[in-house]
Short mmCIF file of C-alpha atoms and ligand atoms in Angstrom, two decimals:
data_model
loop_
_atom_site.label_atom_id
_atom_site.label_comp_id
_atom_site.label_asym_id
_atom_site.label_seq_id
_atom_site.Cartn_x
_atom_site.Cartn_y
_atom_site.Cartn_z
CA UNK A 47 -33.90 16.90 -63.72
CA UNK A 48 -33.05 13.14 -63.16
CA UNK A 49 -29.88 13.70 -64.67
CA UNK A 50 -28.97 16.72 -62.37
CA UNK A 51 -30.00 15.40 -59.53
CA UNK A 52 -27.65 12.05 -60.02
CA UNK A 53 -24.86 14.49 -60.60
CA UNK A 54 -25.38 16.64 -57.91
CA UNK A 55 -25.48 13.64 -55.69
CA UNK A 56 -22.59 12.15 -56.96
CA UNK A 57 -21.10 15.48 -56.45
CA UNK A 58 -21.97 15.30 -52.77
CA UNK A 59 -20.46 11.90 -52.43
CA UNK A 60 -17.16 13.12 -53.92
CA UNK A 61 -17.00 15.82 -51.26
CA UNK A 62 -17.54 13.55 -48.80
CA UNK A 63 -14.47 11.17 -49.79
CA UNK A 64 -12.53 13.80 -50.59
CA UNK A 65 -13.12 15.84 -46.98
CA UNK A 66 -12.46 12.35 -44.90
CA UNK A 67 -9.90 10.59 -47.39
CA UNK A 68 -6.75 13.13 -46.79
CA UNK A 69 -6.93 13.38 -43.15
CA UNK A 70 -7.21 9.52 -42.69
CA UNK A 71 -4.49 8.73 -44.76
CA UNK A 72 -2.60 11.30 -43.18
CA UNK A 73 -3.25 9.44 -39.81
CA UNK A 74 -2.21 6.07 -40.89
CA UNK A 75 0.92 7.27 -42.21
CA UNK A 76 2.10 8.71 -39.36
CA UNK A 77 0.64 5.93 -36.72
CA UNK A 78 3.84 5.27 -34.18
CA UNK A 79 3.85 1.92 -32.96
CA UNK A 80 3.92 0.61 -29.23
CA UNK A 81 7.69 0.57 -27.98
CA UNK A 82 7.75 -2.25 -25.45
CA UNK A 83 11.32 -1.48 -24.07
CA UNK A 84 9.61 1.99 -22.44
CA UNK A 85 8.27 -0.18 -19.77
CA UNK A 86 10.04 -0.65 -16.56
CA UNK A 87 11.56 -4.32 -16.41
CA UNK A 88 11.48 -4.33 -12.60
CA UNK A 89 7.45 -4.15 -13.28
CA UNK A 90 6.69 -7.23 -15.30
CA UNK A 91 6.02 -10.25 -14.36
CA UNK A 92 6.86 -11.65 -17.38
CA UNK A 93 8.16 -10.56 -20.68
CA UNK A 94 6.37 -8.47 -23.06
CA UNK A 95 4.89 -10.30 -25.85
CA UNK A 96 2.85 -10.20 -28.84
CA UNK A 97 -0.20 -11.86 -29.20
CA UNK A 98 -3.12 -12.08 -31.45
CA UNK A 99 -6.21 -10.56 -29.70
CA UNK A 100 -9.68 -9.09 -30.79
CA UNK A 101 -10.10 -5.50 -30.33
CA UNK A 102 -12.93 -3.35 -29.01
CA UNK A 103 -14.61 -3.20 -32.30
CA UNK A 104 -13.89 -6.81 -33.84
CA UNK A 105 -10.55 -6.21 -35.14
CA UNK A 106 -8.19 -9.12 -34.60
CA UNK A 107 -4.53 -8.12 -34.47
CA UNK A 108 -1.42 -8.06 -32.84
CA UNK A 109 -1.58 -6.68 -29.37
CA UNK A 110 1.49 -6.78 -26.37
CA UNK A 111 0.19 -8.87 -23.63
CA UNK A 112 1.82 -6.94 -20.63
CA UNK A 113 1.34 -8.97 -17.24
CA UNK A 114 1.79 -6.73 -13.99
CA UNK A 115 1.08 -5.78 -10.57
CA UNK A 116 -0.43 -2.84 -10.12
CA UNK A 117 3.00 -1.42 -7.85
CA UNK A 118 5.06 1.68 -9.00
CA UNK A 119 8.81 1.34 -8.65
CA UNK A 120 9.43 5.04 -9.12
CA UNK A 121 7.32 6.38 -6.12
CA UNK A 122 5.47 5.39 -2.84
CA UNK A 123 1.74 5.02 -2.32
CA UNK A 124 0.08 7.13 0.20
CA UNK A 125 -0.72 8.78 2.08
CA UNK A 126 -4.40 9.57 1.66
CA UNK A 127 -6.16 10.27 4.75
CA UNK A 128 -4.58 12.60 7.63
CA UNK A 129 -5.75 10.91 10.84
CA UNK A 130 -5.87 14.17 12.90
CA UNK A 131 -7.22 17.69 12.47
CA UNK A 132 -3.34 18.61 13.67
CA UNK A 133 -2.22 17.03 10.59
CA UNK A 134 0.10 18.68 8.17
CA UNK A 135 -0.19 18.19 4.39
CA UNK A 136 2.51 15.71 4.55
CA UNK A 137 0.21 13.13 6.17
CA UNK A 138 -2.59 13.35 3.79
CA UNK A 139 -3.14 13.39 -0.19
CA UNK A 140 -5.01 15.58 -2.91
CA UNK A 141 -8.49 16.14 -3.77
CA UNK A 142 -9.90 18.38 -6.59
CA UNK A 143 -12.64 20.23 -6.86
CA UNK A 144 -13.66 22.63 -9.83
CA UNK A 145 -10.21 22.11 -11.60
CA UNK A 146 -7.94 22.71 -8.99
CA UNK A 147 -6.02 20.56 -6.64
CA UNK A 148 -6.14 20.96 -2.82
CA UNK A 149 -4.21 19.22 -0.03
CA UNK A 150 -5.96 17.12 2.19
CA UNK A 151 -4.49 18.06 5.56
CA UNK A 152 -6.38 18.71 9.44
CA UNK A 153 -7.58 21.79 7.92
CA UNK A 154 -9.12 20.90 4.82
CA UNK A 155 -11.27 18.34 6.76
CA UNK A 156 -11.82 20.47 9.57
CA UNK A 157 -13.31 23.10 7.10
CA UNK A 158 -14.60 20.90 4.31
CA UNK A 159 -18.71 21.50 5.53
CA UNK A 160 -17.74 24.97 4.45
CA UNK A 161 -15.69 24.28 1.31
CA UNK A 162 -18.86 22.31 -0.13
CA UNK A 163 -21.47 24.49 1.66
CA UNK A 164 -23.20 21.44 3.49
CA UNK A 165 -23.51 21.28 6.90
CA UNK A 166 -23.90 17.56 6.94
CA UNK A 167 -20.10 16.94 6.78
CA UNK A 168 -19.03 15.12 10.02
CA UNK A 169 -15.41 13.72 9.28
CA UNK A 170 -14.19 14.04 12.46
CA UNK A 171 -14.16 12.80 16.37
CA UNK A 172 -14.47 15.50 18.96
CA UNK A 173 -10.93 14.73 19.87
CA UNK A 174 -9.94 15.70 16.88
CA UNK A 175 -9.09 12.33 15.28
CA UNK A 176 -10.43 11.61 11.66
CA UNK A 177 -12.71 9.00 10.78
CA UNK A 178 -10.66 6.84 8.08
CA UNK A 179 -11.63 3.45 6.95
CA UNK A 180 -8.91 1.32 8.16
CA UNK A 181 -9.60 -2.53 7.42
CA UNK A 182 -10.35 -3.95 3.99
CA UNK A 183 -13.84 -4.45 4.96
CA UNK A 184 -14.33 -1.05 5.98
CA UNK A 185 -12.82 0.12 2.78
CA UNK A 186 -14.82 -1.86 0.70
CA UNK A 187 -17.82 -0.83 2.44
CA UNK A 188 -16.69 2.95 1.06
CA UNK A 189 -15.39 2.22 -1.67
CA UNK A 190 -18.32 1.26 -4.12
CA UNK A 191 -21.69 3.31 -5.32
CA UNK A 192 -23.90 2.62 -2.53
CA UNK A 193 -21.65 3.43 0.29
CA UNK A 194 -22.96 1.45 3.38
CA UNK A 195 -24.54 3.71 6.12
CA UNK A 196 -22.21 3.27 8.40
CA UNK A 197 -19.19 4.51 6.49
CA UNK A 198 -21.02 7.52 5.24
CA UNK A 199 -18.84 10.76 6.24
CA UNK A 200 -15.37 9.08 6.24
CA UNK A 201 -12.45 9.58 4.69
CA UNK A 202 -11.75 6.63 2.41
CA UNK A 203 -8.37 4.88 1.52
CA UNK A 204 -7.91 1.23 0.79
CA UNK A 205 -4.26 -0.20 1.36
CA UNK A 206 -2.52 -1.72 -1.53
CA UNK A 207 -1.87 -4.66 0.55
CA UNK A 208 -5.49 -5.63 0.74
CA UNK A 209 -4.89 -6.83 -2.75
CA UNK A 210 -1.73 -7.67 -3.29
CA UNK A 211 -2.74 -10.85 -4.98
CA UNK A 212 -4.16 -8.99 -7.88
CA UNK A 213 -2.40 -9.44 -11.45
CA UNK A 214 -3.04 -7.29 -14.18
CA UNK A 215 -2.97 -8.41 -18.09
CA UNK A 216 -2.81 -5.70 -20.54
CA UNK A 217 -3.41 -6.24 -24.40
CA UNK A 218 -2.80 -3.27 -26.57
CA UNK A 219 -2.74 -3.09 -30.01
CA UNK A 220 1.19 -2.78 -31.13
CA UNK A 221 0.20 -0.89 -34.40
CA UNK A 222 -2.86 1.60 -33.43
CA UNK A 223 -5.73 2.02 -35.59
CA UNK A 224 -7.77 4.92 -35.69
CA UNK A 225 -11.33 5.34 -35.90
CA UNK A 226 -13.47 8.31 -36.93
CA UNK A 227 -15.32 8.14 -33.89
CA UNK A 228 -14.31 8.23 -30.11
CA UNK A 229 -15.22 5.93 -27.53
CA UNK A 230 -16.03 6.97 -24.26
CA UNK A 231 -14.55 4.66 -21.52
CA UNK A 232 -16.45 5.52 -18.43
CA UNK A 233 -15.91 2.10 -17.00
CA UNK A 234 -12.51 -0.04 -17.57
CA UNK A 235 -9.69 2.23 -18.00
CA UNK A 236 -7.61 4.26 -20.27
CA UNK A 237 -4.45 3.64 -20.56
CA UNK A 238 -0.99 2.60 -18.53
CA UNK A 239 1.90 4.22 -16.91
CA UNK A 240 5.76 2.61 -18.08
CA UNK A 241 5.20 0.80 -14.56
CA UNK A 242 2.17 -0.92 -15.55
CA UNK A 243 0.03 1.14 -13.19
CA UNK A 244 -3.25 2.00 -14.72
CA UNK A 245 -4.53 5.42 -15.75
CA UNK A 246 -8.60 5.22 -14.62
CA UNK A 247 -11.37 7.31 -16.04
CA UNK A 248 -12.63 10.25 -13.91
CA UNK A 249 -13.13 9.38 -10.37
CA UNK A 250 -17.01 9.41 -9.86
CA UNK A 251 -16.77 12.11 -7.42
CA UNK A 252 -20.51 12.92 -7.54
CA UNK A 253 -21.35 9.94 -5.88
CA UNK A 254 -18.23 10.10 -3.57
CA UNK A 255 -19.59 13.19 -2.27
CA UNK A 256 -23.03 12.51 -2.11
CA UNK A 257 -21.90 9.57 0.62
CA UNK A 258 -19.87 12.40 2.61
CA UNK A 259 -17.08 10.39 1.69
CA UNK A 260 -13.82 11.79 0.20
CA UNK A 261 -11.41 9.28 -1.54
CA UNK A 262 -8.12 11.52 -1.77
CA UNK A 263 -5.39 10.43 -3.99
CA UNK A 264 -1.80 10.78 -2.98
CA UNK A 265 0.51 13.32 -4.02
CA UNK A 266 1.34 11.06 -7.22
CA UNK A 267 -2.40 11.37 -8.59
CA UNK A 268 -3.04 7.56 -6.90
CA UNK A 269 -5.34 5.51 -4.88
CA UNK A 270 -6.55 1.87 -4.23
CA UNK A 271 -9.74 0.46 -4.89
CA UNK A 272 -11.15 -3.38 -4.87
CA UNK A 273 -11.18 -3.62 -8.76
CA UNK A 274 -8.22 -2.97 -9.70
CA UNK A 275 -5.44 -1.98 -7.00
CA UNK A 276 -3.77 1.08 -7.26
CA UNK A 277 -4.45 3.25 -9.98
CA UNK A 278 -4.00 7.03 -11.35
CA UNK A 279 -7.01 9.70 -11.90
CA UNK A 280 -4.25 12.70 -12.80
CA UNK A 281 -0.77 12.53 -14.34
CA UNK A 282 1.48 14.71 -11.62
CA UNK A 283 4.85 13.92 -13.21
CA UNK A 284 5.95 11.09 -10.15
CA UNK A 285 6.13 8.08 -12.99
CA UNK A 286 8.80 7.27 -15.57
CA UNK A 287 8.81 9.81 -18.77
CA UNK A 288 10.30 9.59 -22.15
CA UNK A 289 11.86 13.16 -22.68
CA UNK A 290 11.22 14.54 -25.99
CA UNK A 291 14.13 16.58 -27.83
CA UNK A 292 11.99 18.94 -29.33
CA UNK A 293 11.07 20.15 -26.11
CA UNK A 294 7.37 18.66 -26.65
CA UNK A 295 5.51 17.12 -23.15
CA UNK A 296 7.28 14.38 -22.25
CA UNK A 297 5.58 10.66 -22.82
CA UNK A 298 4.31 8.97 -19.93
CA UNK A 299 2.53 5.89 -21.14
CA UNK A 300 0.09 4.51 -23.34
CA UNK A 301 -3.43 4.56 -24.26
CA UNK A 302 -5.55 1.42 -24.44
CA UNK A 303 -5.38 1.85 -27.92
CA UNK A 304 -1.98 1.98 -28.70
CA UNK A 305 -1.59 5.77 -28.56
CA UNK A 306 1.06 7.34 -26.32
CA UNK A 307 0.18 9.37 -23.95
CA UNK A 308 2.12 12.44 -23.44
CA UNK A 309 2.37 15.06 -20.03
CA UNK A 310 0.04 17.82 -20.13
CA UNK A 311 3.15 20.66 -20.27
CA UNK A 312 5.69 20.91 -22.61
CA UNK A 313 9.40 22.01 -21.74
CA UNK A 314 8.18 25.33 -21.51
CA UNK A 315 5.40 24.90 -19.37
CA UNK A 316 3.40 25.59 -22.21
CA UNK A 317 -0.56 23.27 -22.83
CA UNK A 318 -0.56 21.37 -25.88
CA UNK A 319 -3.14 23.31 -28.64
CA UNK A 320 -5.65 22.04 -30.99
CA UNK A 321 -6.58 18.93 -28.89
CA UNK A 322 -9.87 16.80 -30.03
CA UNK A 323 -12.54 16.00 -27.44
CA UNK A 324 -10.20 13.31 -26.42
CA UNK A 325 -7.37 15.16 -25.56
CA UNK A 326 -5.47 14.19 -29.05
CA UNK A 327 -3.87 15.70 -31.99
CA UNK A 328 -1.27 14.62 -34.20
CA UNK A 329 2.43 16.10 -35.12
CA UNK A 330 5.38 14.76 -37.61
CA UNK A 331 7.59 13.51 -34.97
CA UNK A 332 4.99 11.67 -32.56
CA UNK A 333 1.94 10.96 -35.13
CA UNK A 334 -1.39 10.98 -33.32
CA UNK A 335 -1.20 10.80 -29.78
CA UNK A 336 -2.49 12.28 -26.68
CA UNK A 337 -2.12 14.94 -23.55
CA UNK A 338 -2.82 13.97 -19.98
CA UNK A 339 -5.73 16.84 -18.54
CA UNK A 340 -4.50 19.06 -15.61
CA UNK A 341 -3.94 17.48 -12.47
CA UNK A 342 -7.27 18.83 -10.96
CA UNK A 343 -9.23 17.84 -14.16
CA UNK A 344 -9.87 14.60 -12.96
CA UNK A 345 -9.83 13.21 -16.35
CA UNK A 346 -6.34 12.08 -18.01
CA UNK A 347 -8.10 11.44 -21.10
CA UNK A 348 -11.49 12.25 -22.37
CA UNK A 349 -11.85 8.99 -24.91
CA UNK A 350 -9.82 7.16 -27.40
CA UNK A 351 -9.80 7.35 -30.77
CA UNK A 352 -8.55 4.14 -31.48
CA UNK A 353 -10.27 0.47 -31.18
CA UNK A 354 -8.76 -0.47 -27.69
CA UNK A 355 -7.70 -3.69 -26.19
CA UNK A 356 -8.43 -5.14 -22.90
CA UNK A 357 -7.09 -4.90 -18.98
CA UNK A 358 -7.70 -8.16 -17.14
CA UNK A 359 -7.37 -8.31 -13.47
CA UNK A 360 -7.37 -11.72 -11.81
CA UNK A 361 -7.65 -12.30 -8.32
ZN1 ZN B 443 -10.31 6.08 -8.03
ZN1 ZN B 444 1.48 17.03 -28.64
#
């Protein structure tokens, strides 16, 4: 009887090993190292160099150290908030709700109470001018979890010029290390575009809306906060892309674990299939990689499947 038990538990162990083994092996074989030449030279404060760095799970490994200012070179930043109810969509950015993207124009602002079925919205004055945070003090009073009372019911925008002295340093593993469990990154960042601007986790829309504030993104999916400066919450096709000869979605940047991030749609306009919870899958050409969520989803990546490095902002 004891023998039988031993044999059956041995069988279970063998089964576990064989069911995990080949999958991990395949992933390890198909890992594509980071190609630092994809990053836009003009964005770099100093040449990218390799440096030993300790990753999230304690592995000390060769990482690329990338130092940038969080300013895109391929596109302009803003606008975010329109200033008057008469403003057309060119004067404002975008907002997302229920998976959809909306233009933040004067009409959107005037209609927001009905849009959210909440009569407490009051984003404009009687003369039709919109309440927008203008100074650094105003933006910082509004762009935080506990919005100061006087800045409730404002369209919130911070100017990139307020944080001109910020310097952003990324450490990402040159050879990504796949791990068997995903890491949720609610704080911190999920990756970066080739222009050095970071991809943020989802914007905290519940807290933003609860204070009756709106923090629009510009048409490229970015806005400014006091902590990291200009950053993206959506991949909208504004930044440098590496086209894929086989029609696969173009590459748009790297995740903090060193795996590539690709656009949502391929050259035929189809979404990638078989994506895991983090938005990743693998193929023969690219190995394991991620696809950005749709622009209206408020989620570029759901989580990371690799050990990740760090972004440090110095003020
Ligand atoms: Zn944000
Ligand atoms: Zn893919």
